[in-house]
Amino acid sequence: MIQVQTSVPSPSSDHRREGLWIIVMGVAGCGKSTLAQHVADALKLTFIEGDQFHPPENIQKMSQGIALDDADREGWLDRLGVELLSYPGGAVLACSALKRAYRARLRQAVQQLSFVHLSVTQELANARVQARVGGHPFPSSLVASQFATLEDPRGEERVLQLDGAIAPSVLCAKTIKWIDAQGFQSNAK
């Protein structure tokens, strides 16, 4: 039986990866930013918060309770691809990446991209979004639209599916274990 480490792996040299790009994805409130930060710390990689790259128009729409459409996300996804590539040593990005087409667009920018999909119930996502503090522009009224938009990434290459209700430290350990088991290597020069 395999034991799962329940604390965040220490950022030791054996966890350092060069040219490893990971997107922690899922609906609003799934815990992607928290897990992405844990994984980035454990792997000594840069953490990127995808929401910080939305243009002002997207922020305004979301703040007004209007769901973003494909056209709203195009430039944002392109900016995220450029941002990932600006870290040749690798990075961990928190990004919803809800549709297969969005993930394909990001994969065009970064060839060896890996995804960790955090699945949660709509009830848990709603509760987490409602509990946010600090002026996050995404209201809980939009959570249902995220579930309606989500295209399950199971079956796509380099995707790990995890239960977002589990503690972030456990999720981080499972992610590191998956990365190690897959033997993901950089093709960066």
mmCIF file of C-alpha atoms in Angstrom:
data_model
loop_
_atom_site.group_PDB
_atom_site.id
_atom_site.type_symbol
_atom_site.label_atom_id
_atom_site.label_comp_id
_atom_site.label_asym_id
_atom_site.label_seq_id
_atom_site.Cartn_x
_atom_site.Cartn_y
_atom_site.Cartn_z
ATOM 1 C CA MET A 1 0.000 0.000 0.000
ATOM 2 C CA ILE A 2 1.265 3.451 -0.899
ATOM 3 C CA GLN A 3 1.311 6.057 1.825
ATOM 4 C CA VAL A 4 0.295 9.600 0.991
ATOM 5 C CA GLN A 5 2.256 12.343 2.693
ATOM 6 C CA THR A 6 -0.144 14.615 4.550
ATOM 7 C CA SER A 7 2.068 17.668 4.887
ATOM 8 C CA VAL A 8 3.292 19.921 2.121
ATOM 9 C CA PRO A 9 6.524 18.464 0.769
ATOM 10 C CA SER A 10 9.489 20.556 1.746
ATOM 11 C CA PRO A 11 11.055 22.402 -1.156
ATOM 12 C CA SER A 12 14.147 20.215 -1.280
ATOM 13 C CA SER A 13 16.399 19.834 -4.274
ATOM 14 C CA ASP A 14 14.857 16.450 -5.184
ATOM 15 C CA HIS A 15 11.570 18.223 -5.956
ATOM 16 C CA ARG A 16 13.106 20.959 -8.100
ATOM 17 C CA ARG A 17 11.970 20.792 -11.702
ATOM 18 C CA GLU A 18 13.289 22.729 -14.659
ATOM 19 C CA GLY A 19 10.907 23.514 -17.480
ATOM 20 C CA LEU A 20 7.844 22.026 -15.806
ATOM 21 C CA TRP A 21 4.669 23.992 -16.396
ATOM 22 C CA ILE A 22 1.531 23.028 -14.488
ATOM 23 C CA ILE A 23 -1.950 24.509 -14.546
ATOM 24 C CA VAL A 24 -4.185 23.874 -11.551
ATOM 25 C CA MET A 25 -7.657 24.185 -13.034
ATOM 26 C CA GLY A 26 -11.322 23.997 -12.164
ATOM 27 C CA VAL A 27 -14.381 26.044 -11.384
ATOM 28 C CA ALA A 28 -14.365 29.065 -9.087
ATOM 29 C CA GLY A 29 -14.045 27.957 -5.480
ATOM 30 C CA CYS A 30 -12.386 24.608 -6.210
ATOM 31 C CA GLY A 31 -9.165 25.644 -4.439
ATOM 32 C CA LYS A 32 -6.939 26.063 -7.484
ATOM 33 C CA SER A 33 -5.052 29.130 -6.245
ATOM 34 C CA THR A 34 -4.321 27.529 -2.884
ATOM 35 C CA LEU A 35 -3.107 24.274 -4.414
ATOM 36 C CA ALA A 36 -1.112 26.033 -7.140
ATOM 37 C CA GLN A 37 0.726 28.055 -4.481
ATOM 38 C CA HIS A 38 1.484 24.881 -2.462
ATOM 39 C CA VAL A 39 2.776 23.033 -5.547
ATOM 40 C CA ALA A 40 4.863 26.008 -6.683
ATOM 41 C CA ASP A 41 6.439 26.269 -3.234
ATOM 42 C CA ALA A 42 7.126 22.525 -3.071
ATOM 43 C CA LEU A 43 8.724 22.469 -6.530
ATOM 44 C CA LYS A 44 10.515 25.823 -6.138
ATOM 45 C CA LEU A 45 8.662 27.181 -9.144
ATOM 46 C CA THR A 46 6.965 30.516 -9.742
ATOM 47 C CA PHE A 47 3.278 30.757 -8.828
ATOM 48 C CA ILE A 48 1.079 32.685 -11.284
ATOM 49 C CA GLU A 49 -2.449 33.791 -10.341
ATOM 50 C CA GLY A 50 -4.361 33.719 -13.627
ATOM 51 C CA ASP A 51 -7.051 36.111 -12.422
ATOM 52 C CA GLN A 52 -4.464 38.904 -12.253
ATOM 53 C CA PHE A 53 -4.158 38.814 -16.050
ATOM 54 C CA HIS A 54 -7.800 39.498 -16.887
ATOM 55 C CA PRO A 55 -8.261 42.789 -18.715
ATOM 56 C CA PRO A 56 -10.344 45.457 -16.948
ATOM 57 C CA GLU A 57 -13.345 44.682 -19.175
ATOM 58 C CA ASN A 58 -13.429 41.069 -17.925
ATOM 59 C CA ILE A 59 -13.147 42.192 -14.295
ATOM 60 C CA GLN A 60 -16.010 44.628 -14.810
ATOM 61 C CA LYS A 61 -18.234 41.965 -16.413
ATOM 62 C CA MET A 62 -17.591 39.469 -13.630
ATOM 63 C CA SER A 63 -18.143 42.127 -10.949
ATOM 64 C CA GLN A 64 -21.539 42.807 -12.504
ATOM 65 C CA GLY A 65 -22.430 39.093 -12.392
ATOM 66 C CA ILE A 66 -22.000 38.590 -16.147
ATOM 67 C CA ALA A 67 -20.285 35.347 -17.169
ATOM 68 C CA LEU A 68 -17.314 35.607 -19.519
ATOM 69 C CA ASP A 69 -17.700 34.103 -22.971
ATOM 70 C CA ASP A 70 -15.146 32.572 -25.330
ATOM 71 C CA ALA A 71 -14.274 35.933 -26.891
ATOM 72 C CA ASP A 72 -13.654 37.448 -23.441
ATOM 73 C CA ARG A 73 -11.212 34.682 -22.626
ATOM 74 C CA GLU A 74 -9.175 34.635 -25.878
ATOM 75 C CA GLY A 75 -6.796 37.477 -25.082
ATOM 76 C CA TRP A 76 -6.589 36.395 -21.451
ATOM 77 C CA LEU A 77 -5.541 32.875 -22.428
ATOM 78 C CA ASP A 78 -2.950 34.243 -24.852
ATOM 79 C CA ARG A 79 -1.528 36.475 -22.092
ATOM 80 C CA LEU A 80 -1.323 33.440 -19.774
ATOM 81 C CA GLY A 81 0.569 31.426 -22.402
ATOM 82 C CA VAL A 82 3.093 34.250 -22.791
ATOM 83 C CA GLU A 83 3.371 34.581 -19.022
ATOM 84 C CA LEU A 84 4.078 30.850 -18.584
ATOM 85 C CA LEU A 85 6.800 30.984 -21.219
ATOM 86 C CA SER A 86 8.403 33.959 -19.509
ATOM 87 C CA TYR A 87 9.532 31.466 -16.835
ATOM 88 C CA PRO A 88 11.789 29.036 -18.740
ATOM 89 C CA GLY A 89 12.511 27.222 -15.488
ATOM 90 C CA GLY A 90 8.821 26.385 -15.158
ATOM 91 C CA ALA A 91 5.808 27.757 -13.329
ATOM 92 C CA VAL A 92 2.509 26.786 -11.705
ATOM 93 C CA LEU A 93 -0.556 28.671 -12.907
ATOM 94 C CA ALA A 94 -3.993 28.860 -11.262
ATOM 95 C CA CYS A 95 -6.459 29.127 -14.160
ATOM 96 C CA SER A 96 -10.008 27.871 -14.651
ATOM 97 C CA ALA A 97 -9.224 26.401 -18.131
ATOM 98 C CA LEU A 98 -12.833 25.221 -18.248
ATOM 99 C CA LYS A 99 -13.118 24.185 -21.890
ATOM 100 C CA ARG A 100 -11.074 21.787 -23.988
ATOM 101 C CA ALA A 101 -10.497 24.630 -26.489
ATOM 102 C CA TYR A 102 -9.036 26.821 -23.711
ATOM 103 C CA ARG A 103 -6.682 24.058 -22.647
ATOM 104 C CA ALA A 104 -5.696 23.463 -26.282
ATOM 105 C CA ARG A 105 -4.914 27.164 -26.670
ATOM 106 C CA LEU A 106 -2.656 27.029 -23.603
ATOM 107 C CA ARG A 107 -1.019 23.827 -24.880
ATOM 108 C CA GLN A 108 -0.206 25.615 -28.153
ATOM 109 C CA ALA A 109 1.823 28.109 -26.137
ATOM 110 C CA VAL A 110 3.488 25.525 -23.878
ATOM 111 C CA GLN A 111 3.980 22.122 -25.483
ATOM 112 C CA GLN A 112 4.620 20.033 -22.345
ATOM 113 C CA LEU A 113 1.862 21.498 -20.210
ATOM 114 C CA SER A 114 0.370 19.449 -17.370
ATOM 115 C CA PHE A 115 -3.016 20.025 -15.751
ATOM 116 C CA VAL A 116 -4.311 19.245 -12.275
ATOM 117 C CA HIS A 117 -8.113 19.391 -12.275
ATOM 118 C CA LEU A 118 -9.771 19.980 -8.911
ATOM 119 C CA SER A 119 -13.340 18.648 -8.892
ATOM 120 C CA VAL A 120 -15.797 19.928 -6.295
ATOM 121 C CA THR A 121 -19.545 19.948 -5.847
ATOM 122 C CA GLN A 122 -21.459 23.059 -6.806
ATOM 123 C CA GLU A 123 -22.503 23.447 -3.172
ATOM 124 C CA LEU A 124 -18.896 23.482 -1.958
ATOM 125 C CA ALA A 125 -17.839 25.900 -4.706
ATOM 126 C CA ASN A 126 -20.710 28.250 -3.807
ATOM 127 C CA ALA A 127 -19.825 28.150 -0.109
ATOM 128 C CA ARG A 128 -16.152 28.867 -0.778
ATOM 129 C CA VAL A 129 -16.857 31.751 -3.156
ATOM 130 C CA GLN A 130 -19.329 33.272 -0.701
ATOM 131 C CA ALA A 131 -16.718 33.043 2.073
ATOM 132 C CA ARG A 132 -14.040 34.937 0.106
ATOM 133 C CA VAL A 133 -12.746 38.167 1.567
ATOM 134 C CA GLY A 134 -10.647 40.877 -0.006
ATOM 135 C CA GLY A 135 -12.824 42.092 -2.850
ATOM 136 C CA HIS A 136 -12.508 39.199 -5.314
ATOM 137 C CA PRO A 137 -14.435 40.263 -8.441
ATOM 138 C CA PHE A 138 -16.106 36.881 -8.968
ATOM 139 C CA PRO A 139 -19.552 36.691 -7.296
ATOM 140 C CA SER A 140 -21.121 33.416 -6.182
ATOM 141 C CA SER A 141 -23.962 34.062 -8.654
ATOM 142 C CA LEU A 142 -21.564 32.987 -11.435
ATOM 143 C CA VAL A 143 -20.602 29.611 -9.965
ATOM 144 C CA ALA A 144 -23.421 27.810 -11.796
ATOM 145 C CA SER A 145 -22.176 29.219 -15.123
ATOM 146 C CA GLN A 146 -18.729 27.750 -14.427
ATOM 147 C CA PHE A 147 -20.226 24.285 -13.940
ATOM 148 C CA ALA A 148 -22.270 24.713 -17.133
ATOM 149 C CA THR A 149 -19.135 25.698 -19.069
ATOM 150 C CA LEU A 150 -16.781 23.041 -17.641
ATOM 151 C CA GLU A 151 -15.737 20.329 -20.087
ATOM 152 C CA ASP A 152 -14.238 17.471 -18.079
ATOM 153 C CA PRO A 153 -10.546 17.023 -18.994
ATOM 154 C CA ARG A 154 -10.468 13.284 -18.230
ATOM 155 C CA GLY A 155 -8.876 11.427 -21.090
ATOM 156 C CA GLU A 156 -6.717 14.360 -22.156
ATOM 157 C CA GLU A 157 -2.954 13.963 -22.049
ATOM 158 C CA ARG A 158 -1.070 14.943 -18.878
ATOM 159 C CA VAL A 159 -4.103 15.529 -16.651
ATOM 160 C CA LEU A 160 -4.438 14.589 -12.989
ATOM 161 C CA GLN A 161 -7.963 14.548 -11.547
ATOM 162 C CA LEU A 162 -8.278 15.284 -7.803
ATOM 163 C CA ASP A 163 -11.067 15.861 -5.292
ATOM 164 C CA GLY A 164 -10.898 19.549 -4.372
ATOM 165 C CA ALA A 165 -12.620 18.877 -1.034
ATOM 166 C CA ILE A 166 -9.434 17.231 0.274
ATOM 167 C CA ALA A 167 -6.933 19.253 2.337
ATOM 168 C CA PRO A 168 -4.471 21.257 0.185
ATOM 169 C CA SER A 169 -1.470 19.582 1.819
ATOM 170 C CA VAL A 170 -2.756 16.144 0.770
ATOM 171 C CA LEU A 171 -3.564 17.400 -2.731
ATOM 172 C CA CYS A 172 -0.058 18.831 -3.019
ATOM 173 C CA ALA A 173 1.512 15.530 -1.973
ATOM 174 C CA LYS A 174 -0.630 13.653 -4.521
ATOM 175 C CA THR A 175 0.354 16.126 -7.242
ATOM 176 C CA ILE A 176 4.073 15.766 -6.487
ATOM 177 C CA LYS A 177 3.729 11.987 -6.441
ATOM 178 C CA TRP A 178 1.957 12.077 -9.835
ATOM 179 C CA ILE A 179 4.645 14.314 -11.325
ATOM 180 C CA ASP A 180 7.360 11.991 -10.022
ATOM 181 C CA ALA A 181 5.527 8.868 -11.251
ATOM 182 C CA GLN A 182 5.005 10.346 -14.729
ATOM 183 C CA GLY A 183 8.656 11.321 -14.974
ATOM 184 C CA PHE A 184 7.752 14.608 -16.604
ATOM 185 C CA GLN A 185 10.876 16.043 -18.083
ATOM 186 C CA SER A 186 11.565 19.371 -19.611
ATOM 187 C CA ASN A 187 12.087 19.848 -23.298
ATOM 188 C CA ALA A 188 13.217 23.419 -22.625
ATOM 189 C CA LYS A 189 16.714 24.366 -23.699
#
